[in-house]
mmCIF file of C-alpha atoms and ligand atoms in Angstrom:
data_model
loop_
_atom_site.group_PDB
_atom_site.id
_atom_site.type_symbol
_atom_site.label_atom_id
_atom_site.label_comp_id
_atom_site.label_asym_id
_atom_site.label_seq_id
_atom_site.Cartn_x
_atom_site.Cartn_y
_atom_site.Cartn_z
ATOM 1 C CA MET A 298 211.267 -71.482 -165.158
ATOM 2 C CA TRP A 299 208.557 -69.003 -164.136
ATOM 3 C CA ASP A 300 211.144 -66.958 -162.392
ATOM 4 C CA ARG A 301 213.160 -66.643 -165.593
ATOM 5 C CA ARG A 302 210.155 -65.728 -167.695
ATOM 6 C CA PHE A 303 209.190 -63.147 -165.158
ATOM 7 C CA ASP A 304 212.706 -61.692 -165.193
ATOM 8 C CA LEU A 305 212.735 -61.650 -168.972
ATOM 9 C CA THR A 306 209.386 -59.827 -169.112
ATOM 10 C CA ILE A 307 210.438 -57.223 -166.571
ATOM 11 C CA THR A 308 213.788 -56.669 -168.276
ATOM 12 C CA SER A 309 212.120 -56.288 -171.695
ATOM 13 C CA LEU A 310 209.607 -53.825 -170.264
ATOM 14 C CA LEU A 311 212.375 -51.852 -168.587
ATOM 15 C CA LEU A 312 214.344 -51.708 -171.820
ATOM 16 C CA LEU A 313 211.264 -50.633 -173.766
ATOM 17 C CA LEU A 314 210.475 -47.897 -171.270
ATOM 18 C CA LEU A 315 214.086 -46.756 -171.240
ATOM 19 C CA MET A 316 213.997 -46.411 -175.017
ATOM 20 C CA THR A 317 210.650 -44.581 -175.109
ATOM 21 C CA THR A 318 211.808 -42.245 -172.334
ATOM 22 C CA ALA A 319 215.003 -41.443 -174.216
ATOM 23 C CA LEU A 320 213.294 -41.057 -177.610
ATOM 24 C CA SER A 321 210.374 -38.980 -176.317
ATOM 25 C CA GLY A 322 212.893 -36.788 -174.455
ATOM 26 C CA LEU A 323 214.927 -36.266 -177.630
ATOM 27 C CA LEU A 324 211.782 -35.568 -179.652
ATOM 28 C CA ALA A 325 210.502 -33.060 -177.102
ATOM 29 C CA ASP A 326 213.877 -31.350 -177.113
ATOM 30 C CA TYR A 327 213.993 -31.312 -180.917
ATOM 31 C CA LEU A 328 210.530 -29.761 -181.183
ATOM 32 C CA GLY A 329 211.280 -27.365 -178.331
ATOM 33 C CA VAL A 330 208.350 -28.709 -176.317
ATOM 34 C CA PRO A 331 209.019 -27.788 -172.690
ATOM 35 C CA ARG A 332 206.718 -30.439 -171.162
ATOM 36 C CA SER A 333 205.953 -33.613 -173.055
ATOM 37 C CA LEU A 334 203.221 -35.866 -171.668
ATOM 38 C CA TYR A 335 204.687 -38.907 -173.473
ATOM 39 C CA HIS A 336 208.087 -38.300 -171.931
ATOM 40 C CA ARG A 337 206.687 -37.823 -168.446
ATOM 41 C CA LEU A 338 204.453 -40.910 -168.637
ATOM 42 C CA SER A 339 207.184 -43.219 -169.841
ATOM 43 C CA ALA A 340 209.699 -41.787 -167.351
ATOM 44 C CA TYR A 341 207.292 -42.287 -164.430
ATOM 45 C CA SER A 342 206.454 -45.824 -165.595
ATOM 46 C CA LEU A 343 210.171 -46.556 -165.867
ATOM 47 C CA VAL A 344 210.815 -45.345 -162.321
ATOM 48 C CA ILE A 345 207.844 -47.299 -160.913
ATOM 49 C CA LEU A 346 208.774 -50.526 -162.702
ATOM 50 C CA ALA A 347 212.461 -50.195 -161.823
ATOM 51 C CA SER A 348 211.619 -49.547 -158.156
ATOM 52 C CA TRP A 349 209.306 -52.539 -158.085
ATOM 53 C CA HIS A 350 211.962 -54.686 -159.708
ATOM 54 C CA ILE A 351 214.524 -53.588 -157.146
ATOM 55 C CA VAL A 352 212.147 -54.273 -154.242
ATOM 56 C CA LEU A 353 211.485 -57.805 -155.537
ATOM 57 C CA ARG A 354 215.096 -58.564 -156.338
ATOM 58 C CA HIS A 355 217.088 -56.631 -153.801
ATOM 59 C CA ARG A 356 218.400 -59.725 -152.028
ATOM 60 C CA GLN A 357 219.802 -61.214 -155.216
ATOM 61 C CA PHE A 358 221.143 -57.853 -156.254
ATOM 62 C CA TRP A 359 223.116 -57.289 -153.071
ATOM 63 C CA SER A 360 224.445 -60.815 -152.899
ATOM 64 C CA ARG A 361 225.559 -60.708 -156.529
ATOM 65 C CA LEU A 362 227.141 -57.367 -155.996
ATOM 66 C CA LYS A 363 229.019 -58.650 -152.995
ATOM 67 C CA ALA A 364 230.001 -61.778 -154.872
ATOM 68 C CA ALA A 365 231.163 -59.665 -157.772
ATOM 69 C CA ILE A 366 233.460 -57.654 -155.588
ATOM 70 C CA GLY A 367 234.631 -60.858 -153.955
ATOM 71 C CA LYS A 368 233.584 -60.135 -150.382
ATOM 72 C CA SER A 369 231.015 -62.843 -149.768
ATOM 73 C CA HIS A 370 229.176 -65.733 -151.224
ATOM 74 C CA LYS A 371 225.561 -66.538 -150.456
ATOM 75 C CA PRO A 372 223.645 -69.745 -151.127
ATOM 76 C CA TRP A 373 220.770 -68.085 -152.993
ATOM 77 C CA ILE A 374 223.016 -67.224 -155.933
ATOM 78 C CA ARG A 375 221.989 -69.214 -159.009
ATOM 79 C CA PRO A 376 223.972 -72.420 -159.648
ATOM 80 C CA GLU A 377 225.573 -71.131 -162.837
ATOM 81 C CA GLN A 378 226.714 -68.159 -160.851
ATOM 82 C CA THR A 379 228.592 -70.332 -158.404
ATOM 83 C CA GLU A 380 230.094 -72.252 -161.318
ATOM 84 C CA HIS A 381 231.427 -69.008 -162.685
ATOM 85 C CA LYS A 382 232.831 -68.263 -159.303
ATOM 86 C CA ALA A 383 234.388 -71.666 -159.030
ATOM 87 C CA SER A 384 236.020 -71.249 -162.361
ATOM 88 C CA GLY A 385 237.472 -67.975 -161.166
ATOM 89 C CA GLN A 386 234.980 -65.649 -162.847
ATOM 90 C CA SER A 387 233.185 -62.918 -160.960
ATOM 91 C CA GLY A 388 229.666 -63.589 -162.312
ATOM 92 C CA LEU A 389 229.434 -60.187 -163.929
ATOM 93 C CA PRO A 390 230.494 -60.003 -167.560
ATOM 94 C CA ALA A 391 233.940 -58.492 -167.882
ATOM 95 C CA LEU A 392 234.499 -55.818 -170.490
ATOM 96 C CA SER A 393 237.196 -57.080 -172.791
ATOM 97 C CA ARG A 394 239.650 -54.807 -174.526
ATOM 98 C CA ARG A 395 237.955 -55.568 -177.834
ATOM 99 C CA GLY A 396 234.572 -54.623 -176.298
ATOM 100 C CA LEU A 397 236.025 -51.399 -174.976
ATOM 101 C CA PHE A 398 237.550 -50.570 -178.353
ATOM 102 C CA LEU A 399 234.305 -51.344 -180.226
ATOM 103 C CA SER A 400 232.246 -49.200 -177.811
ATOM 104 C CA GLY A 401 234.641 -46.292 -178.351
ATOM 105 C CA ALA A 402 234.556 -46.762 -182.118
ATOM 106 C CA ALA A 403 230.726 -46.906 -182.107
ATOM 107 C CA ALA A 404 230.514 -43.724 -180.028
ATOM 108 C CA ALA A 405 232.924 -41.935 -182.391
ATOM 109 C CA ALA A 406 231.023 -43.193 -185.467
ATOM 110 C CA GLY A 407 227.717 -42.025 -183.929
ATOM 111 C CA PHE A 408 229.207 -38.613 -183.217
ATOM 112 C CA PHE A 409 230.524 -38.079 -186.758
ATOM 113 C CA LEU A 410 227.438 -39.521 -188.455
ATOM 114 C CA GLY A 411 225.248 -37.238 -186.353
ATOM 115 C CA ARG A 412 227.494 -34.286 -187.168
ATOM 116 C CA TRP A 413 227.821 -34.722 -190.915
ATOM 117 C CA LEU A 414 224.871 -36.669 -192.238
ATOM 118 C CA PRO A 415 222.325 -34.511 -194.068
ATOM 119 C CA MET A 416 219.111 -33.688 -192.211
ATOM 120 C CA GLY A 417 216.877 -35.647 -194.557
ATOM 121 C CA GLU A 418 216.157 -36.531 -198.129
ATOM 122 C CA GLN A 419 215.590 -33.588 -200.435
ATOM 123 C CA PRO A 420 212.036 -33.793 -201.794
ATOM 124 C CA SER A 421 212.508 -35.158 -205.302
ATOM 125 C CA GLU A 422 209.936 -32.970 -206.991
ATOM 126 C CA LEU A 423 208.186 -29.758 -206.121
ATOM 127 C CA GLU A 424 204.531 -30.651 -206.379
ATOM 128 C CA GLY A 425 202.921 -28.049 -208.615
ATOM 129 C CA SER A 426 206.169 -26.063 -208.234
ATOM 130 C CA ASP A 427 205.018 -25.199 -204.732
ATOM 131 C CA LEU A 428 208.191 -24.374 -202.870
ATOM 132 C CA GLY A 429 206.180 -23.895 -199.674
ATOM 133 C CA LEU A 430 204.997 -27.498 -199.812
ATOM 134 C CA ALA A 431 208.545 -28.720 -200.375
ATOM 135 C CA TYR A 432 209.737 -26.648 -197.423
ATOM 136 C CA HIS A 433 206.887 -27.920 -195.267
ATOM 137 C CA GLU A 434 207.868 -31.496 -196.112
ATOM 138 C CA TRP A 435 211.544 -30.796 -195.565
ATOM 139 C CA SER A 436 211.008 -29.196 -192.171
ATOM 140 C CA LYS A 437 209.115 -32.110 -190.630
ATOM 141 C CA PRO A 438 211.009 -33.718 -187.748
ATOM 142 C CA ASN A 439 212.869 -36.885 -188.747
ATOM 143 C CA LEU A 440 215.407 -39.305 -187.376
ATOM 144 C CA TRP A 441 218.449 -37.461 -188.669
ATOM 145 C CA GLY A 442 217.166 -34.332 -187.049
ATOM 146 C CA LEU A 443 217.143 -36.167 -183.727
ATOM 147 C CA VAL A 444 220.637 -37.539 -184.264
ATOM 148 C CA ARG A 445 221.975 -34.128 -185.233
ATOM 149 C CA LYS A 446 220.136 -32.298 -182.484
ATOM 150 C CA PRO A 447 223.078 -31.737 -180.121
ATOM 151 C CA PHE A 448 224.917 -29.850 -182.840
ATOM 152 C CA HIS A 449 223.209 -26.528 -183.295
ATOM 153 C CA TRP A 450 223.192 -24.554 -186.473
ATOM 154 C CA GLY A 451 225.760 -21.956 -185.591
ATOM 155 C CA GLU A 452 225.863 -19.555 -182.717
ATOM 156 C CA GLN A 453 222.975 -17.842 -180.990
ATOM 157 C CA PRO A 454 223.054 -14.143 -181.939
ATOM 158 C CA PRO A 455 222.233 -11.378 -179.423
ATOM 159 C CA LEU A 456 218.531 -10.972 -178.538
ATOM 160 C CA TYR A 457 218.648 -7.232 -179.234
ATOM 161 C CA LYS A 458 219.843 -5.138 -182.124
ATOM 162 C CA ASP A 459 221.858 -2.055 -181.285
ATOM 163 C CA TYR A 460 222.669 1.066 -183.249
ATOM 164 C CA PRO A 461 225.740 2.048 -181.235
ATOM 165 C CA SER A 462 226.343 5.408 -182.890
ATOM 166 C CA GLY A 463 222.757 6.664 -182.562
ATOM 167 C CA ARG A 464 221.110 8.546 -179.707
ATOM 168 C CA PRO A 465 217.807 6.781 -178.988
ATOM 169 C CA THR A 466 214.592 8.732 -178.423
ATOM 170 C CA ALA A 467 212.869 7.583 -175.230
ATOM 171 C CA LEU A 468 209.211 6.613 -175.597
ATOM 172 C CA PRO A 469 206.653 7.344 -172.844
ATOM 173 C CA LYS A 470 206.347 4.395 -170.481
ATOM 174 C CA ASP A 471 202.812 4.951 -169.247
ATOM 175 C CA PHE A 472 200.892 1.843 -170.311
ATOM 176 C CA ARG A 473 197.805 2.411 -168.177
ATOM 177 C CA TYR A 474 195.440 3.076 -171.106
ATOM 178 C CA ARG A 475 192.396 0.769 -170.939
ATOM 179 C CA GLY A 476 190.302 0.645 -174.090
ATOM 180 C CA LEU A 477 188.064 -2.119 -175.359
ATOM 181 C CA SER A 478 187.914 -5.523 -173.745
ATOM 182 C CA VAL A 479 189.709 -8.263 -175.673
ATOM 183 C CA GLU A 480 186.338 -9.665 -176.743
ATOM 184 C CA GLU A 481 185.166 -6.300 -178.040
ATOM 185 C CA ALA A 482 188.447 -5.660 -179.837
ATOM 186 C CA ILE A 483 188.271 -9.085 -181.508
ATOM 187 C CA GLN A 484 184.661 -8.461 -182.480
ATOM 188 C CA ARG A 485 185.328 -5.009 -183.924
ATOM 189 C CA ARG A 486 188.707 -5.678 -185.543
ATOM 190 C CA ARG A 487 188.732 -5.043 -189.306
ATOM 191 C CA SER A 488 191.453 -4.248 -191.816
ATOM 192 C CA LEU A 489 190.893 -0.536 -192.377
ATOM 193 C CA ARG A 490 192.639 1.329 -195.197
ATOM 194 C CA ASP A 491 191.157 4.858 -195.064
ATOM 195 C CA TYR A 492 192.874 7.135 -192.600
ATOM 196 C CA SER A 493 192.374 10.812 -191.791
ATOM 197 C CA GLY A 494 196.060 11.721 -191.931
ATOM 198 C CA ARG A 495 195.891 13.303 -188.454
ATOM 199 C CA PRO A 496 198.956 12.517 -186.338
ATOM 200 C CA LEU A 497 199.256 9.861 -183.669
ATOM 201 C CA THR A 498 200.464 10.999 -180.258
ATOM 202 C CA MET A 499 203.768 9.684 -178.907
ATOM 203 C CA GLU A 500 201.751 7.898 -176.210
ATOM 204 C CA GLN A 501 199.748 6.061 -178.867
ATOM 205 C CA LEU A 502 202.844 5.044 -180.815
ATOM 206 C CA SER A 503 204.509 3.979 -177.576
ATOM 207 C CA LEU A 504 201.573 1.795 -176.502
ATOM 208 C CA LEU A 505 201.320 0.207 -179.967
ATOM 209 C CA LEU A 506 205.001 -0.753 -179.939
ATOM 210 C CA HIS A 507 204.795 -1.991 -176.367
ATOM 211 C CA SER A 508 201.686 -4.082 -177.110
ATOM 212 C CA GLY A 509 203.318 -5.526 -180.208
ATOM 213 C CA TYR A 510 206.795 -6.537 -179.061
ATOM 214 C CA GLY A 511 207.521 -4.672 -175.825
ATOM 215 C CA ILE A 512 208.909 -6.295 -172.698
ATOM 216 C CA THR A 513 206.046 -7.215 -170.378
ATOM 217 C CA GLU A 514 207.934 -9.459 -167.950
ATOM 218 C CA PRO A 515 211.315 -7.819 -167.305
ATOM 219 C CA SER A 516 212.746 -10.515 -165.020
ATOM 220 C CA TYR A 517 213.229 -13.031 -167.856
ATOM 221 C CA PRO A 518 212.572 -10.902 -170.075
ATOM 222 C CA LEU A 519 209.395 -11.939 -171.909
ATOM 223 C CA ARG A 520 207.514 -9.896 -174.503
ATOM 224 C CA ALA A 521 203.931 -8.925 -175.321
ATOM 225 C CA SER A 522 203.568 -11.466 -178.124
ATOM 226 C CA PRO A 523 204.574 -15.122 -177.875
ATOM 227 C CA SER A 524 207.705 -16.387 -179.582
ATOM 228 C CA ALA A 525 208.925 -19.951 -180.217
ATOM 229 C CA GLY A 526 211.527 -20.722 -177.541
ATOM 230 C CA ALA A 527 211.287 -17.089 -176.293
ATOM 231 C CA LEU A 528 213.943 -16.269 -178.902
ATOM 232 C CA TYR A 529 212.229 -13.148 -180.317
ATOM 233 C CA PRO A 530 213.616 -13.081 -183.864
ATOM 234 C CA LEU A 531 211.640 -10.012 -184.966
ATOM 235 C CA GLU A 532 212.625 -6.362 -185.188
ATOM 236 C CA THR A 533 210.190 -3.481 -185.699
ATOM 237 C CA TYR A 534 210.961 -0.434 -187.833
ATOM 238 C CA PRO A 535 208.318 2.308 -187.608
ATOM 239 C CA VAL A 536 208.299 4.404 -190.786
ATOM 240 C CA VAL A 537 206.856 7.565 -189.286
ATOM 241 C CA ASN A 538 204.666 9.760 -191.480
ATOM 242 C CA SER A 539 202.721 11.648 -188.883
ATOM 243 C CA VAL A 540 203.438 11.331 -185.157
ATOM 244 C CA ALA A 541 203.323 14.469 -182.987
ATOM 245 C CA GLY A 542 206.809 15.341 -181.753
ATOM 246 C CA LEU A 543 208.652 12.935 -184.042
ATOM 247 C CA ALA A 544 210.375 13.878 -187.316
ATOM 248 C CA ARG A 545 209.343 11.907 -190.410
ATOM 249 C CA GLY A 546 211.664 9.017 -191.110
ATOM 250 C CA VAL A 547 212.599 5.406 -190.558
ATOM 251 C CA TYR A 548 213.118 4.396 -186.911
ATOM 252 C CA HIS A 549 214.100 1.202 -185.157
ATOM 253 C CA TYR A 550 212.264 0.080 -182.010
ATOM 254 C CA ARG A 551 214.455 -0.951 -179.057
ATOM 255 C CA PRO A 552 212.383 -3.127 -176.690
ATOM 256 C CA LYS A 553 215.263 -3.279 -174.197
ATOM 257 C CA ASP A 554 214.826 0.331 -173.118
ATOM 258 C CA HIS A 555 211.577 1.118 -174.975
ATOM 259 C CA SER A 556 213.051 3.761 -177.217
ATOM 260 C CA LEU A 557 213.585 4.527 -180.906
ATOM 261 C CA ASP A 558 216.787 4.706 -182.937
ATOM 262 C CA LEU A 559 216.607 7.049 -185.889
ATOM 263 C CA VAL A 560 217.712 5.049 -188.943
ATOM 264 C CA LYS A 561 217.160 7.825 -191.488
ATOM 265 C CA GLU A 562 215.137 10.997 -191.579
ATOM 266 C CA GLY A 563 212.857 11.827 -194.500
ATOM 267 C CA ASP A 564 209.447 11.527 -196.133
ATOM 268 C CA PHE A 565 209.139 7.986 -197.476
ATOM 269 C CA ARG A 566 205.401 7.911 -198.164
ATOM 270 C CA SER A 567 205.497 7.752 -201.941
ATOM 271 C CA LEU A 568 208.360 5.250 -201.899
ATOM 272 C CA LEU A 569 206.338 3.088 -199.506
ATOM 273 C CA MET A 570 203.361 3.267 -201.856
ATOM 274 C CA THR A 571 205.512 2.211 -204.808
ATOM 275 C CA PHE A 572 207.131 -0.605 -202.805
ATOM 276 C CA THR A 573 203.729 -1.941 -201.746
ATOM 277 C CA GLY A 574 202.514 -2.149 -205.317
ATOM 278 C CA GLY A 575 200.590 1.154 -205.223
ATOM 279 C CA GLN A 576 198.627 0.614 -202.008
ATOM 280 C CA ASP A 577 197.697 4.202 -201.264
ATOM 281 C CA MET A 578 196.673 3.567 -197.648
ATOM 282 C CA VAL A 579 200.326 4.143 -196.720
ATOM 283 C CA LEU A 580 200.116 7.776 -197.905
ATOM 284 C CA GLN A 581 197.630 8.667 -195.139
ATOM 285 C CA ALA A 582 198.894 6.195 -192.529
ATOM 286 C CA SER A 583 200.438 7.845 -189.472
ATOM 287 C CA VAL A 584 202.976 5.070 -189.244
ATOM 288 C CA VAL A 585 203.832 1.933 -191.187
ATOM 289 C CA LEU A 586 205.541 -0.691 -189.079
ATOM 290 C CA VAL A 587 208.037 -2.741 -191.060
ATOM 291 C CA ILE A 588 208.578 -6.060 -189.293
ATOM 292 C CA THR A 589 211.792 -7.886 -190.067
ATOM 293 C CA ALA A 590 213.237 -11.172 -188.826
ATOM 294 C CA ILE A 591 216.801 -12.015 -187.813
ATOM 295 C CA PHE A 592 216.464 -15.689 -188.754
ATOM 296 C CA GLN A 593 219.529 -16.960 -186.892
ATOM 297 C CA ARG A 594 217.944 -16.025 -183.558
ATOM 298 C CA THR A 595 215.503 -18.899 -184.068
ATOM 299 C CA ARG A 596 217.539 -21.024 -186.495
ATOM 300 C CA TRP A 597 220.421 -21.921 -184.139
ATOM 301 C CA LYS A 598 217.890 -23.846 -182.070
ATOM 302 C CA TYR A 599 215.093 -24.929 -184.386
ATOM 303 C CA GLU A 600 217.106 -25.461 -187.579
ATOM 304 C CA ASP A 601 214.895 -26.260 -190.580
ATOM 305 C CA ARG A 602 211.711 -25.547 -188.623
ATOM 306 C CA ALA A 603 212.874 -22.047 -187.739
ATOM 307 C CA TYR A 604 211.321 -20.385 -190.787
ATOM 308 C CA ARG A 605 207.886 -21.677 -189.815
ATOM 309 C CA TYR A 606 208.282 -20.318 -186.298
ATOM 310 C CA VAL A 607 209.544 -16.916 -187.420
ATOM 311 C CA LEU A 608 206.473 -16.358 -189.598
ATOM 312 C CA LEU A 609 204.156 -17.600 -186.845
ATOM 313 C CA ASP A 610 205.815 -15.136 -184.461
ATOM 314 C CA ALA A 611 205.211 -12.340 -186.972
ATOM 315 C CA GLY A 612 201.537 -13.330 -187.134
ATOM 316 C CA HIS A 613 201.248 -13.041 -183.357
ATOM 317 C CA LEU A 614 202.912 -9.650 -183.352
ATOM 318 C CA GLY A 615 200.629 -8.501 -186.187
ATOM 319 C CA GLU A 616 197.507 -9.596 -184.316
ATOM 320 C CA ASN A 617 198.607 -7.793 -181.165
ATOM 321 C CA LEU A 618 198.975 -4.624 -183.240
ATOM 322 C CA TYR A 619 195.552 -5.163 -184.816
ATOM 323 C CA LEU A 620 193.871 -5.598 -181.420
ATOM 324 C CA GLU A 621 195.663 -2.720 -179.692
ATOM 325 C CA ALA A 622 195.010 -0.338 -182.602
ATOM 326 C CA THR A 623 191.336 -1.370 -182.628
ATOM 327 C CA SER A 624 191.131 -0.877 -178.868
ATOM 328 C CA MET A 625 192.582 2.638 -179.306
ATOM 329 C CA GLY A 626 190.067 3.502 -182.046
ATOM 330 C CA LEU A 627 192.738 3.554 -184.788
ATOM 331 C CA GLY A 628 192.646 2.034 -188.269
ATOM 332 C CA VAL A 629 195.041 -0.828 -188.995
ATOM 333 C CA CYS A 630 195.829 -3.080 -191.947
ATOM 334 C CA GLY A 631 198.433 -5.807 -192.463
ATOM 335 C CA ILE A 632 200.377 -5.683 -195.719
ATOM 336 C CA GLY A 633 201.897 -8.845 -197.125
ATOM 337 C CA ALA A 634 202.251 -7.542 -200.682
ATOM 338 C CA PHE A 635 205.523 -5.630 -200.912
ATOM 339 C CA LEU A 636 208.756 -5.572 -202.885
ATOM 340 C CA ASP A 637 211.171 -7.294 -200.570
ATOM 341 C CA GLU A 638 214.486 -5.919 -201.754
ATOM 342 C CA GLN A 639 213.231 -2.347 -201.849
ATOM 343 C CA ILE A 640 211.651 -2.436 -198.390
ATOM 344 C CA ASN A 641 214.758 -4.163 -196.988
ATOM 345 C CA HIS A 642 216.877 -1.404 -198.475
ATOM 346 C CA LEU A 643 214.548 1.274 -197.101
ATOM 347 C CA VAL A 644 214.978 0.073 -193.508
ATOM 348 C CA GLY A 645 218.650 -0.805 -194.005
ATOM 349 C CA VAL A 646 218.700 -4.591 -193.673
ATOM 350 C CA ASP A 647 220.498 -7.024 -195.986
ATOM 351 C CA GLY A 648 217.510 -9.281 -196.801
ATOM 352 C CA LYS A 649 219.458 -12.426 -195.854
ATOM 353 C CA GLU A 650 220.551 -12.340 -192.227
ATOM 354 C CA GLU A 651 217.640 -10.008 -191.574
ATOM 355 C CA ALA A 652 214.682 -9.595 -193.910
ATOM 356 C CA THR A 653 211.260 -7.978 -193.977
ATOM 357 C CA VAL A 654 208.409 -10.417 -193.358
ATOM 358 C CA TYR A 655 205.366 -8.186 -192.782
ATOM 359 C CA LEU A 656 204.163 -4.577 -192.844
ATOM 360 C CA VAL A 657 201.374 -3.084 -190.730
ATOM 361 C CA SER A 658 199.923 0.322 -191.533
ATOM 362 C CA ILE A 659 198.229 2.287 -188.742
ATOM 363 C CA GLY A 660 196.376 5.580 -188.971
ATOM 364 C CA THR A 661 193.786 7.763 -187.297
ATOM 365 C CA LEU A 662 190.210 7.391 -188.519
ATOM 366 C CA ALA A 663 188.095 10.195 -189.935
HETATM 367 C C1 LIG B 232 199.378 -11.867 -193.950
HETATM 368 C C2 LIG B 232 198.406 -10.832 -194.412
HETATM 369 C C3 LIG B 232 198.714 -10.053 -195.504
HETATM 370 C C4 LIG B 232 197.837 -9.066 -195.920
HETATM 371 N N1 LIG B 232 198.188 -8.260 -196.940
HETATM 372 C C5 LIG B 232 197.370 -7.265 -197.312
HETATM 373 C C6 LIG B 232 197.770 -6.347 -198.310
HETATM 374 O O1 LIG B 232 198.866 -6.421 -198.862
HETATM 375 N N2 LIG B 232 196.910 -5.354 -198.633
HETATM 376 C C7 LIG B 232 195.686 -5.200 -198.029
HETATM 377 O O2 LIG B 232 194.962 -4.270 -198.370
HETATM 378 N N3 LIG B 232 195.288 -6.064 -197.072
HETATM 379 C C8 LIG B 232 196.090 -7.076 -196.684
HETATM 380 N N4 LIG B 232 195.714 -7.923 -195.674
HETATM 381 C C9 LIG B 232 194.413 -7.756 -195.019
HETATM 382 C C10 LIG B 232 193.425 -8.809 -195.521
HETATM 383 O O3 LIG B 232 193.027 -8.460 -196.823
HETATM 384 C C11 LIG B 232 192.243 -8.853 -194.581
HETATM 385 O O4 LIG B 232 192.672 -9.344 -193.325
HETATM 386 C C12 LIG B 232 191.133 -9.750 -195.106
HETATM 387 O O5 LIG B 232 190.531 -9.158 -196.224
HETATM 388 C C13 LIG B 232 190.055 -9.984 -194.048
HETATM 389 O O6 LIG B 232 189.476 -8.768 -193.634
HETATM 390 P P1 LIG B 232 189.517 -8.283 -192.108
HETATM 391 O O7 LIG B 232 190.942 -8.241 -191.661
HETATM 392 O O8 LIG B 232 188.881 -6.925 -192.137
HETATM 393 O O9 LIG B 232 188.743 -9.249 -191.301
HETATM 394 C C14 LIG B 232 196.582 -8.884 -195.251
HETATM 395 C C15 LIG B 232 196.291 -9.686 -194.156
HETATM 396 C C16 LIG B 232 197.183 -10.629 -193.729
HETATM 397 C C17 LIG B 232 196.859 -11.460 -192.498
#
């Protein structure tokens, strides 16, 4: 009697641990968490309990296994087991054709439900017409998300954007400049909007771009600012007003070889001012960095949560620019107020696959 209760308890615990290991693993995968404490704990507990169970029951296990494959019969097999044997049954449940068919049908149903069921319920009303709140609600992990997880949202696009016809301008690769300490830069950082109009050097522009989104660990490669899943959805377009040795115009930064593609030459200062609602800091800024996002780079993996991650990535990039500019004694200011379609058109992106998410103006101080 005790023996049975003990077996039942151990089996229930094993099943419970198996389920929590599987679910916590799925959840960690869904959220893109590389190391989940819950998953590790339940997996270790499962292994320990299973090992213990095997140590306690190994004699029964082997004898039943042998009995099942018809090679031997041992007296410590339970009576009902021997009855099964006597009646010509192996002691292990046989899988009937109906069972096989039902398992196949359940697997197929699970596959198609997971593939086609919607991610979750659409929020029925937008509280206070706040679309952000509705999106936030929508993008919380839920069961359907877990079920659908193996089926990604489309293909993963390339990590880098190329302008095949252009001839990129190489940027200096000397990153040895040492300015303020991180603590000092954080302490001194302010959004500054009055610039002298004097040009930046190519070295300064190069270091700013490198510190924002440059490759700092070439073997993987990893970049200067963190990115959800190391998917790097952002692109940087410097609109150059005043950089020594560089013609005015819109450029595209290529982290892969730390160079610039020329998108279009020209003086875009007054257009920039109009497209930022009349913010005249852009007239005197040496460069305005237009940061765009190629959403699919993050979406194929993180689905509905991708938009959150893309904006968080942009925040990290923006802060790196703030701190590096401060460390170099330059003025810097983030710009979130801009006319999307016009800025998208200015840098030549469609606003859907790739769209502007943030602007950062940088200039020399008086
Ligand atoms: C996402 C974001 C958008 C912003 N947009 C603008 C903007 O359009 N125009 C502007 O003058 N400042 C903008 N700022 C700068 C804030 O006004 C500034 O950070 C805030 O006043 C705090 O001042 P501090 O940065 O000097 O500490 C923006 C900052 C952030 C983070």
